[in-house]
Amino acid sequence: MDSHRTETPREKLEGWLRYFDDLNLGEFYVDRGSMAKRSVRRPVERAAVSPPAQPTMVAAPPEIEPAAPILPVVNVPSLFEVLDRVEGDTLELIRDNLGECTRCRLHKQRNKIVFGAGNPRAELVFVGEGPGHDEDIQGLPFVGRAGKLLTQMIEAMGLRRDDVYICNVVKCRPPENRRPEDDEVATCSPYLYRQLDAIAPKAIVCLGGVAAQTLLKTKDPISRFRGNWFDFRNTKLMATYHPAYLLRNPAAKGEVWKDLQKVMVHLGLEVKKPSR
Ligand code: SF4
C-alpha cells in the first residue's frame, strides 16, 4: 500500500518527472508562480474556477483538437426513468441513505464502503469503476497505485485533488477486483446519479469502460468513444482510460493527456504548450 507513508518532496518530484517523461514532455515545466497565484485566488467555489467574463485559458497548443461536438448517440434521457433528480439532495443525505448498505452481494466481503471524496462543489468529477484493495481498507477512492497516478494527472491539469470530487460506480470492492456484475451496477449506480446531481459539476470524466458504459448506457468498448464529449443530464461527460490501465499500458498516457486537455479547455484552465 503506497499511502501509509507521506512522499518526500524528492519522491514526489521524481514521480512527476516519470509521468511527464511517459508523455514525452521532456521539457515540460510548471510555472509555479502562476499556479500559486491561481491557487490563492481560486477558492473551491465553482464560479471562481471559471469566471465567464475572463476566461483563464490561453492559446491551446496546436496538437490539441478543437472541442469535439456533443454527440447525441446515447439514450441518456432513459436515466431519468431510473432516477429523477431529488430536490435539495446533498452528499450527506445520500451517504445517510446508503447507510451500512447490504442491497447487493458486494457487501459480503467489503471492509469499508467507499462513498467518494473531494470537493462537494467541484467543477470536475472523476468516476471510476469500484474500490480496490487499498480503497476497501481505507474507505477512500483511488488511494492505491492507480490513485497516485490519478493524483498526478489532476495536478498536471493545474488542480489539486481537493479541488475535484472522486467516486465510483459501485461503492464496495468486487472480490478479486473482478468487474462488477450488471445487477450490482444497477443496484448501486442510482447513488452515483444522486451524487452527480447533488454536485452538479461542469464536467464528468469517466475513468474506464465500466463507468462510461454505466453513465452512457452503452455496451460499446471505451476505445470507440473516449475523448469525445457527451451530454449527461445537462453536464458534459467524457470518457478516458482508467489509471490502472495506464499502469499496464504507459504508452496510452499521451491519449489520456489529450483527453484531459480538452477537459481543461472546457473548464477554462490554462493549457500550456510544452517548451521544446
Ligand atoms: S456495492 Fe453499492 S449497492 Fe452493493 S452493497 Fe455496496 S453500497 Fe450497497
mmCIF file of C-alpha atoms and ligand atoms in Angstrom:
data_model
loop_
_atom_site.group_PDB
_atom_site.id
_atom_site.type_symbol
_atom_site.label_atom_id
_atom_site.label_comp_id
_atom_site.label_asym_id
_atom_site.label_seq_id
_atom_site.Cartn_x
_atom_site.Cartn_y
_atom_site.Cartn_z
ATOM 1 C CA MET A 1 0.000 0.000 0.000
ATOM 2 C CA ASP A 2 1.626 3.252 -1.031
ATOM 3 C CA SER A 3 -0.392 5.644 1.067
ATOM 4 C CA HIS A 4 0.893 4.761 4.517
ATOM 5 C CA ARG A 5 3.974 6.953 4.150
ATOM 6 C CA THR A 6 3.994 10.555 3.069
ATOM 7 C CA GLU A 7 6.144 11.044 -0.018
ATOM 8 C CA THR A 8 9.196 13.197 0.339
ATOM 9 C CA PRO A 9 9.355 16.251 -1.965
ATOM 10 C CA ARG A 10 12.122 14.474 -3.901
ATOM 11 C CA GLU A 11 9.984 11.330 -4.399
ATOM 12 C CA LYS A 12 7.049 13.452 -5.484
ATOM 13 C CA LEU A 13 9.231 15.354 -7.982
ATOM 14 C CA GLU A 14 10.626 12.095 -9.344
ATOM 15 C CA GLY A 15 7.088 10.779 -9.787
ATOM 16 C CA TRP A 16 6.149 13.893 -11.722
ATOM 17 C CA LEU A 17 9.214 13.639 -13.943
ATOM 18 C CA ARG A 18 8.459 9.977 -14.717
ATOM 19 C CA TYR A 19 4.874 10.907 -15.523
ATOM 20 C CA PHE A 20 5.836 13.686 -17.943
ATOM 21 C CA ASP A 21 8.576 11.550 -19.422
ATOM 22 C CA ASP A 22 5.901 8.961 -20.252
ATOM 23 C CA LEU A 23 4.009 11.749 -22.005
ATOM 24 C CA ASN A 24 7.145 12.632 -23.996
ATOM 25 C CA LEU A 25 7.046 16.075 -22.443
ATOM 26 C CA GLY A 26 10.745 16.122 -21.741
ATOM 27 C CA GLU A 27 10.954 19.869 -21.237
ATOM 28 C CA PHE A 28 7.539 20.486 -19.774
ATOM 29 C CA TYR A 29 7.724 22.948 -16.972
ATOM 30 C CA VAL A 30 5.347 24.183 -14.322
ATOM 31 C CA ASP A 31 5.049 27.891 -13.813
ATOM 32 C CA ARG A 32 4.891 27.742 -10.061
ATOM 33 C CA GLY A 33 4.293 31.470 -9.847
ATOM 34 C CA SER A 34 1.089 31.392 -11.861
ATOM 35 C CA MET A 35 -0.067 28.150 -10.223
ATOM 36 C CA ALA A 36 0.473 29.644 -6.810
ATOM 37 C CA LYS A 37 -1.379 32.806 -7.822
ATOM 38 C CA ARG A 38 -4.268 30.785 -9.194
ATOM 39 C CA SER A 39 -4.495 28.581 -6.133
ATOM 40 C CA VAL A 40 -4.582 31.673 -3.953
ATOM 41 C CA ARG A 41 -7.274 33.485 -5.839
ATOM 42 C CA ARG A 42 -9.226 30.388 -6.825
ATOM 43 C CA PRO A 43 -11.299 29.120 -3.905
ATOM 44 C CA VAL A 44 -13.238 25.911 -4.133
ATOM 45 C CA GLU A 45 -16.452 27.636 -5.208
ATOM 46 C CA ARG A 46 -17.424 26.806 -8.757
ATOM 47 C CA ALA A 47 -17.783 30.346 -10.018
ATOM 48 C CA ALA A 48 -14.228 31.206 -9.062
ATOM 49 C CA VAL A 49 -12.793 28.392 -11.150
ATOM 50 C CA SER A 50 -14.184 29.592 -14.426
ATOM 51 C CA PRO A 51 -15.281 33.206 -14.478
ATOM 52 C CA PRO A 52 -17.200 33.511 -17.710
ATOM 53 C CA ALA A 53 -16.229 37.122 -18.331
ATOM 54 C CA GLN A 54 -12.489 36.496 -18.047
ATOM 55 C CA PRO A 55 -11.572 33.008 -19.191
ATOM 56 C CA THR A 56 -8.132 31.966 -17.998
ATOM 57 C CA MET A 57 -7.496 29.704 -20.965
ATOM 58 C CA VAL A 58 -4.549 30.729 -23.117
ATOM 59 C CA ALA A 59 -3.839 29.649 -26.642
ATOM 60 C CA ALA A 60 -4.049 25.883 -26.855
ATOM 61 C CA PRO A 61 -1.096 24.014 -28.316
ATOM 62 C CA PRO A 62 -1.503 23.121 -31.968
ATOM 63 C CA GLU A 63 -1.858 19.409 -31.323
ATOM 64 C CA ILE A 64 -4.998 19.889 -29.266
ATOM 65 C CA GLU A 65 -8.058 19.249 -31.344
ATOM 66 C CA PRO A 66 -10.894 21.736 -31.120
ATOM 67 C CA ALA A 67 -13.616 20.841 -28.686
ATOM 68 C CA ALA A 68 -15.469 17.861 -30.059
ATOM 69 C CA PRO A 69 -19.188 18.294 -30.615
ATOM 70 C CA ILE A 70 -21.567 16.801 -28.119
ATOM 71 C CA LEU A 71 -22.626 13.551 -29.691
ATOM 72 C CA PRO A 72 -26.277 12.638 -29.104
ATOM 73 C CA VAL A 73 -25.680 8.950 -29.632
ATOM 74 C CA VAL A 74 -26.753 7.614 -26.269
ATOM 75 C CA ASN A 75 -30.104 7.246 -24.661
ATOM 76 C CA VAL A 76 -29.308 9.464 -21.705
ATOM 77 C CA PRO A 77 -32.912 10.570 -21.078
ATOM 78 C CA SER A 78 -33.651 6.982 -20.073
ATOM 79 C CA LEU A 79 -31.649 7.640 -16.919
ATOM 80 C CA PHE A 80 -34.455 9.862 -15.731
ATOM 81 C CA GLU A 81 -36.633 6.764 -15.742
ATOM 82 C CA VAL A 82 -34.128 5.183 -13.387
ATOM 83 C CA LEU A 83 -33.926 8.084 -11.013
ATOM 84 C CA ASP A 84 -35.459 11.531 -11.054
ATOM 85 C CA ARG A 85 -33.491 14.361 -9.601
ATOM 86 C CA VAL A 86 -34.009 14.628 -5.859
ATOM 87 C CA GLU A 87 -34.746 18.230 -4.986
ATOM 88 C CA GLY A 88 -32.370 19.605 -2.327
ATOM 89 C CA ASP A 89 -30.250 16.452 -2.307
ATOM 90 C CA THR A 90 -26.847 16.604 -0.615
ATOM 91 C CA LEU A 91 -23.903 14.250 -0.382
ATOM 92 C CA GLU A 92 -24.509 13.923 3.359
ATOM 93 C CA LEU A 93 -28.116 12.873 2.783
ATOM 94 C CA ILE A 94 -27.105 10.387 0.101
ATOM 95 C CA ARG A 95 -24.471 8.882 2.396
ATOM 96 C CA ASP A 96 -27.042 8.630 5.177
ATOM 97 C CA ASN A 97 -29.490 6.913 2.825
ATOM 98 C CA LEU A 98 -26.818 4.425 1.783
ATOM 99 C CA GLY A 99 -26.131 3.512 5.415
ATOM 100 C CA GLU A 100 -24.349 0.199 6.010
ATOM 101 C CA CYS A 101 -25.727 -0.973 2.691
ATOM 102 C CA THR A 102 -26.487 -4.639 2.042
ATOM 103 C CA ARG A 103 -28.508 -4.077 -1.121
ATOM 104 C CA CYS A 104 -26.248 -6.223 -3.308
ATOM 105 C CA ARG A 105 -23.902 -9.158 -2.781
ATOM 106 C CA LEU A 106 -20.813 -6.924 -2.816
ATOM 107 C CA HIS A 107 -21.421 -6.041 0.822
ATOM 108 C CA LYS A 108 -20.439 -9.535 1.946
ATOM 109 C CA GLN A 109 -16.689 -9.209 1.534
ATOM 110 C CA ARG A 110 -16.160 -5.498 1.864
ATOM 111 C CA ASN A 111 -14.303 -3.864 4.703
ATOM 112 C CA LYS A 112 -15.467 -0.297 4.124
ATOM 113 C CA ILE A 113 -17.931 1.394 1.830
ATOM 114 C CA VAL A 114 -16.074 3.797 -0.447
ATOM 115 C CA PHE A 115 -18.611 6.541 -0.969
ATOM 116 C CA GLY A 116 -16.453 9.225 -2.580
ATOM 117 C CA ALA A 117 -14.215 12.092 -1.556
ATOM 118 C CA GLY A 118 -13.376 15.617 -2.544
ATOM 119 C CA ASN A 119 -14.965 18.989 -3.048
ATOM 120 C CA PRO A 120 -18.785 18.769 -2.797
ATOM 121 C CA ARG A 121 -18.990 21.770 -5.142
ATOM 122 C CA ALA A 122 -16.357 20.546 -7.583
ATOM 123 C CA GLU A 123 -16.432 21.638 -11.187
ATOM 124 C CA LEU A 124 -14.857 18.331 -12.158
ATOM 125 C CA VAL A 125 -15.876 14.851 -11.028
ATOM 126 C CA PHE A 126 -13.928 11.684 -11.814
ATOM 127 C CA VAL A 127 -15.922 8.452 -11.806
ATOM 128 C CA GLY A 128 -14.142 5.111 -11.596
ATOM 129 C CA GLU A 129 -15.335 1.528 -11.578
ATOM 130 C CA GLY A 130 -15.150 0.390 -7.958
ATOM 131 C CA PRO A 131 -12.843 0.204 -4.952
ATOM 132 C CA GLY A 132 -9.733 -1.954 -4.988
ATOM 133 C CA HIS A 133 -7.823 -3.456 -2.075
ATOM 134 C CA ASP A 134 -6.335 -0.246 -0.698
ATOM 135 C CA GLU A 135 -9.584 1.666 -1.108
ATOM 136 C CA ASP A 136 -11.534 -1.095 0.643
ATOM 137 C CA ILE A 137 -9.190 -0.907 3.631
ATOM 138 C CA GLN A 138 -9.185 2.883 3.887
ATOM 139 C CA GLY A 139 -12.720 3.690 2.754
ATOM 140 C CA LEU A 140 -11.361 6.268 0.305
ATOM 141 C CA PRO A 141 -11.379 6.251 -3.508
ATOM 142 C CA PHE A 142 -8.227 5.963 -5.628
ATOM 143 C CA VAL A 143 -5.602 5.685 -2.891
ATOM 144 C CA GLY A 144 -3.506 2.836 -4.344
ATOM 145 C CA ARG A 145 -1.044 2.928 -7.228
ATOM 146 C CA ALA A 146 -3.714 3.912 -9.725
ATOM 147 C CA GLY A 147 -4.830 6.620 -7.326
ATOM 148 C CA LYS A 148 -1.334 8.012 -7.145
ATOM 149 C CA LEU A 149 -1.289 8.241 -10.932
ATOM 150 C CA LEU A 150 -4.718 9.913 -10.911
ATOM 151 C CA THR A 151 -3.379 12.481 -8.458
ATOM 152 C CA GLN A 152 -0.503 13.193 -10.848
ATOM 153 C CA MET A 153 -2.971 13.608 -13.703
ATOM 154 C CA ILE A 154 -5.072 16.039 -11.646
ATOM 155 C CA GLU A 155 -2.015 18.051 -10.645
ATOM 156 C CA ALA A 156 -0.803 18.101 -14.248
ATOM 157 C CA MET A 157 -4.115 19.817 -15.053
ATOM 158 C CA GLY A 158 -3.168 22.568 -12.592
ATOM 159 C CA LEU A 159 -5.642 21.378 -9.964
ATOM 160 C CA ARG A 160 -5.319 19.830 -6.557
ATOM 161 C CA ARG A 161 -7.007 16.600 -5.577
ATOM 162 C CA ASP A 162 -9.121 18.566 -3.103
ATOM 163 C CA ASP A 163 -10.490 20.679 -5.963
ATOM 164 C CA VAL A 164 -12.235 17.741 -7.627
ATOM 165 C CA TYR A 165 -14.590 15.002 -6.478
ATOM 166 C CA ILE A 166 -13.743 11.323 -6.981
ATOM 167 C CA CYS A 167 -16.146 8.412 -6.709
ATOM 168 C CA ASN A 168 -17.007 5.045 -8.247
ATOM 169 C CA VAL A 169 -19.925 3.255 -9.849
ATOM 170 C CA VAL A 170 -20.067 0.633 -7.083
ATOM 171 C CA LYS A 171 -19.177 1.545 -3.525
ATOM 172 C CA CYS A 172 -17.955 -1.867 -2.343
ATOM 173 C CA ARG A 173 -14.960 -3.796 -3.616
ATOM 174 C CA PRO A 174 -15.783 -6.627 -6.016
ATOM 175 C CA PRO A 175 -13.971 -9.812 -4.888
ATOM 176 C CA GLU A 176 -10.609 -10.320 -6.593
ATOM 177 C CA ASN A 177 -11.131 -6.930 -8.239
ATOM 178 C CA ARG A 178 -13.463 -8.516 -10.756
ATOM 179 C CA ARG A 179 -15.666 -6.374 -12.953
ATOM 180 C CA PRO A 180 -18.960 -5.504 -11.204
ATOM 181 C CA GLU A 181 -21.921 -7.538 -12.436
ATOM 182 C CA ASP A 182 -24.763 -5.781 -14.208
ATOM 183 C CA ASP A 183 -27.178 -6.259 -11.290
ATOM 184 C CA GLU A 184 -24.614 -4.856 -8.840
ATOM 185 C CA VAL A 185 -24.143 -1.804 -11.052
ATOM 186 C CA ALA A 186 -27.905 -1.400 -11.409
ATOM 187 C CA THR A 187 -28.359 -1.559 -7.628
ATOM 188 C CA CYS A 188 -25.570 0.838 -6.691
ATOM 189 C CA SER A 189 -25.477 3.339 -9.558
ATOM 190 C CA PRO A 190 -28.596 5.328 -8.515
ATOM 191 C CA TYR A 191 -26.485 6.618 -5.624
ATOM 192 C CA LEU A 192 -23.878 7.713 -8.145
ATOM 193 C CA TYR A 193 -26.535 9.563 -10.169
ATOM 194 C CA ARG A 194 -27.651 11.321 -6.995
ATOM 195 C CA GLN A 195 -24.048 12.257 -6.171
ATOM 196 C CA LEU A 196 -23.564 13.737 -9.634
ATOM 197 C CA ASP A 197 -26.862 15.605 -9.436
ATOM 198 C CA ALA A 198 -26.015 16.979 -5.983
ATOM 199 C CA ILE A 199 -22.544 18.158 -7.014
ATOM 200 C CA ALA A 200 -23.705 19.465 -10.418
ATOM 201 C CA PRO A 201 -20.188 19.740 -11.859
ATOM 202 C CA LYS A 202 -19.265 21.385 -15.144
ATOM 203 C CA ALA A 203 -17.610 18.192 -16.372
ATOM 204 C CA ILE A 204 -17.613 14.491 -15.572
ATOM 205 C CA VAL A 205 -14.672 12.308 -16.569
ATOM 206 C CA CYS A 206 -15.334 8.583 -16.599
ATOM 207 C CA LEU A 207 -12.235 6.548 -15.861
ATOM 208 C CA GLY A 208 -12.504 3.273 -17.732
ATOM 209 C CA GLY A 209 -15.167 1.319 -19.532
ATOM 210 C CA VAL A 210 -17.453 0.387 -16.641
ATOM 211 C CA ALA A 211 -18.024 3.991 -15.550
ATOM 212 C CA ALA A 212 -18.507 5.198 -19.112
ATOM 213 C CA GLN A 213 -20.801 2.346 -20.123
ATOM 214 C CA THR A 214 -22.879 2.807 -16.969
ATOM 215 C CA LEU A 215 -23.450 6.530 -17.365
ATOM 216 C CA LEU A 216 -23.814 6.456 -21.142
ATOM 217 C CA LYS A 217 -25.929 3.304 -21.188
ATOM 218 C CA THR A 218 -23.849 1.657 -23.863
ATOM 219 C CA LYS A 219 -22.010 -1.620 -24.302
ATOM 220 C CA ASP A 220 -19.553 -0.147 -26.804
ATOM 221 C CA PRO A 221 -15.884 -0.513 -25.877
ATOM 222 C CA ILE A 222 -14.421 2.667 -24.439
ATOM 223 C CA SER A 223 -11.817 2.805 -27.205
ATOM 224 C CA ARG A 224 -14.657 3.624 -29.593
ATOM 225 C CA PHE A 225 -15.814 6.798 -27.874
ATOM 226 C CA ARG A 226 -13.156 8.001 -25.429
ATOM 227 C CA GLY A 227 -12.078 11.600 -25.891
ATOM 228 C CA ASN A 228 -15.498 12.715 -27.170
ATOM 229 C CA TRP A 229 -17.911 14.904 -25.292
ATOM 230 C CA PHE A 230 -21.368 13.601 -24.417
ATOM 231 C CA ASP A 231 -24.318 15.150 -22.675
ATOM 232 C CA PHE A 232 -25.205 13.550 -19.348
ATOM 233 C CA ARG A 233 -28.192 15.148 -17.635
ATOM 234 C CA ASN A 234 -27.088 18.542 -19.000
ATOM 235 C CA THR A 235 -23.470 18.065 -17.932
ATOM 236 C CA LYS A 236 -20.605 17.454 -20.333
ATOM 237 C CA LEU A 237 -19.159 13.990 -19.918
ATOM 238 C CA MET A 238 -16.010 12.480 -21.366
ATOM 239 C CA ALA A 239 -14.575 9.008 -21.001
ATOM 240 C CA THR A 240 -10.899 8.207 -20.878
ATOM 241 C CA TYR A 241 -8.775 5.258 -19.873
ATOM 242 C CA HIS A 242 -8.577 4.143 -16.234
ATOM 243 C CA PRO A 243 -5.285 4.908 -14.440
ATOM 244 C CA ALA A 244 -4.935 1.175 -13.692
ATOM 245 C CA TYR A 245 -4.941 0.587 -17.459
ATOM 246 C CA LEU A 246 -2.243 3.231 -17.826
ATOM 247 C CA LEU A 247 -0.094 1.424 -15.271
ATOM 248 C CA ARG A 248 -0.237 -1.626 -17.537
ATOM 249 C CA ASN A 249 -0.029 0.386 -20.778
ATOM 250 C CA PRO A 250 2.050 3.523 -20.167
ATOM 251 C CA ALA A 251 2.048 4.289 -23.892
ATOM 252 C CA ALA A 252 -1.636 5.261 -23.571
ATOM 253 C CA LYS A 253 -0.811 8.137 -21.213
ATOM 254 C CA GLY A 254 -0.452 10.514 -24.148
ATOM 255 C CA GLU A 255 -4.013 9.758 -25.303
ATOM 256 C CA VAL A 256 -5.339 10.359 -21.807
ATOM 257 C CA TRP A 257 -3.420 13.611 -21.549
ATOM 258 C CA LYS A 258 -5.025 14.810 -24.795
ATOM 259 C CA ASP A 259 -8.447 13.962 -23.333
ATOM 260 C CA LEU A 260 -7.680 15.826 -20.127
ATOM 261 C CA GLN A 261 -6.504 18.856 -22.089
ATOM 262 C CA LYS A 262 -9.949 19.044 -23.692
ATOM 263 C CA VAL A 263 -11.430 18.975 -20.195
ATOM 264 C CA MET A 264 -9.051 21.767 -19.165
ATOM 265 C CA VAL A 265 -10.199 23.878 -22.098
ATOM 266 C CA HIS A 266 -13.831 23.292 -21.126
ATOM 267 C CA LEU A 267 -13.113 24.312 -17.527
ATOM 268 C CA GLY A 268 -11.199 27.409 -18.598
ATOM 269 C CA LEU A 269 -7.934 26.098 -17.181
ATOM 270 C CA GLU A 270 -4.651 27.176 -18.652
ATOM 271 C CA VAL A 271 -3.245 24.763 -21.210
ATOM 272 C CA LYS A 272 0.450 25.372 -21.710
ATOM 273 C CA LYS A 273 2.353 24.400 -24.752
ATOM 274 C CA PRO A 274 5.361 22.325 -23.698
ATOM 275 C CA SER A 275 8.651 24.079 -24.455
ATOM 276 C CA ARG A 276 10.977 22.060 -26.664
HETATM 277 S S1 SF4 B 1 -21.990 -2.032 -3.916
HETATM 278 FE FE1 SF4 B 1 -23.472 -0.407 -3.525
HETATM 279 S S2 SF4 B 1 -25.494 -1.443 -3.546
HETATM 280 FE FE2 SF4 B 1 -23.931 -3.043 -3.288
HETATM 281 S S3 SF4 B 1 -23.746 -3.296 -1.076
HETATM 282 FE FE3 SF4 B 1 -22.156 -1.809 -1.682
HETATM 283 S S4 SF4 B 1 -23.127 0.201 -1.411
HETATM 284 FE FE4 SF4 B 1 -24.772 -1.356 -1.412
#
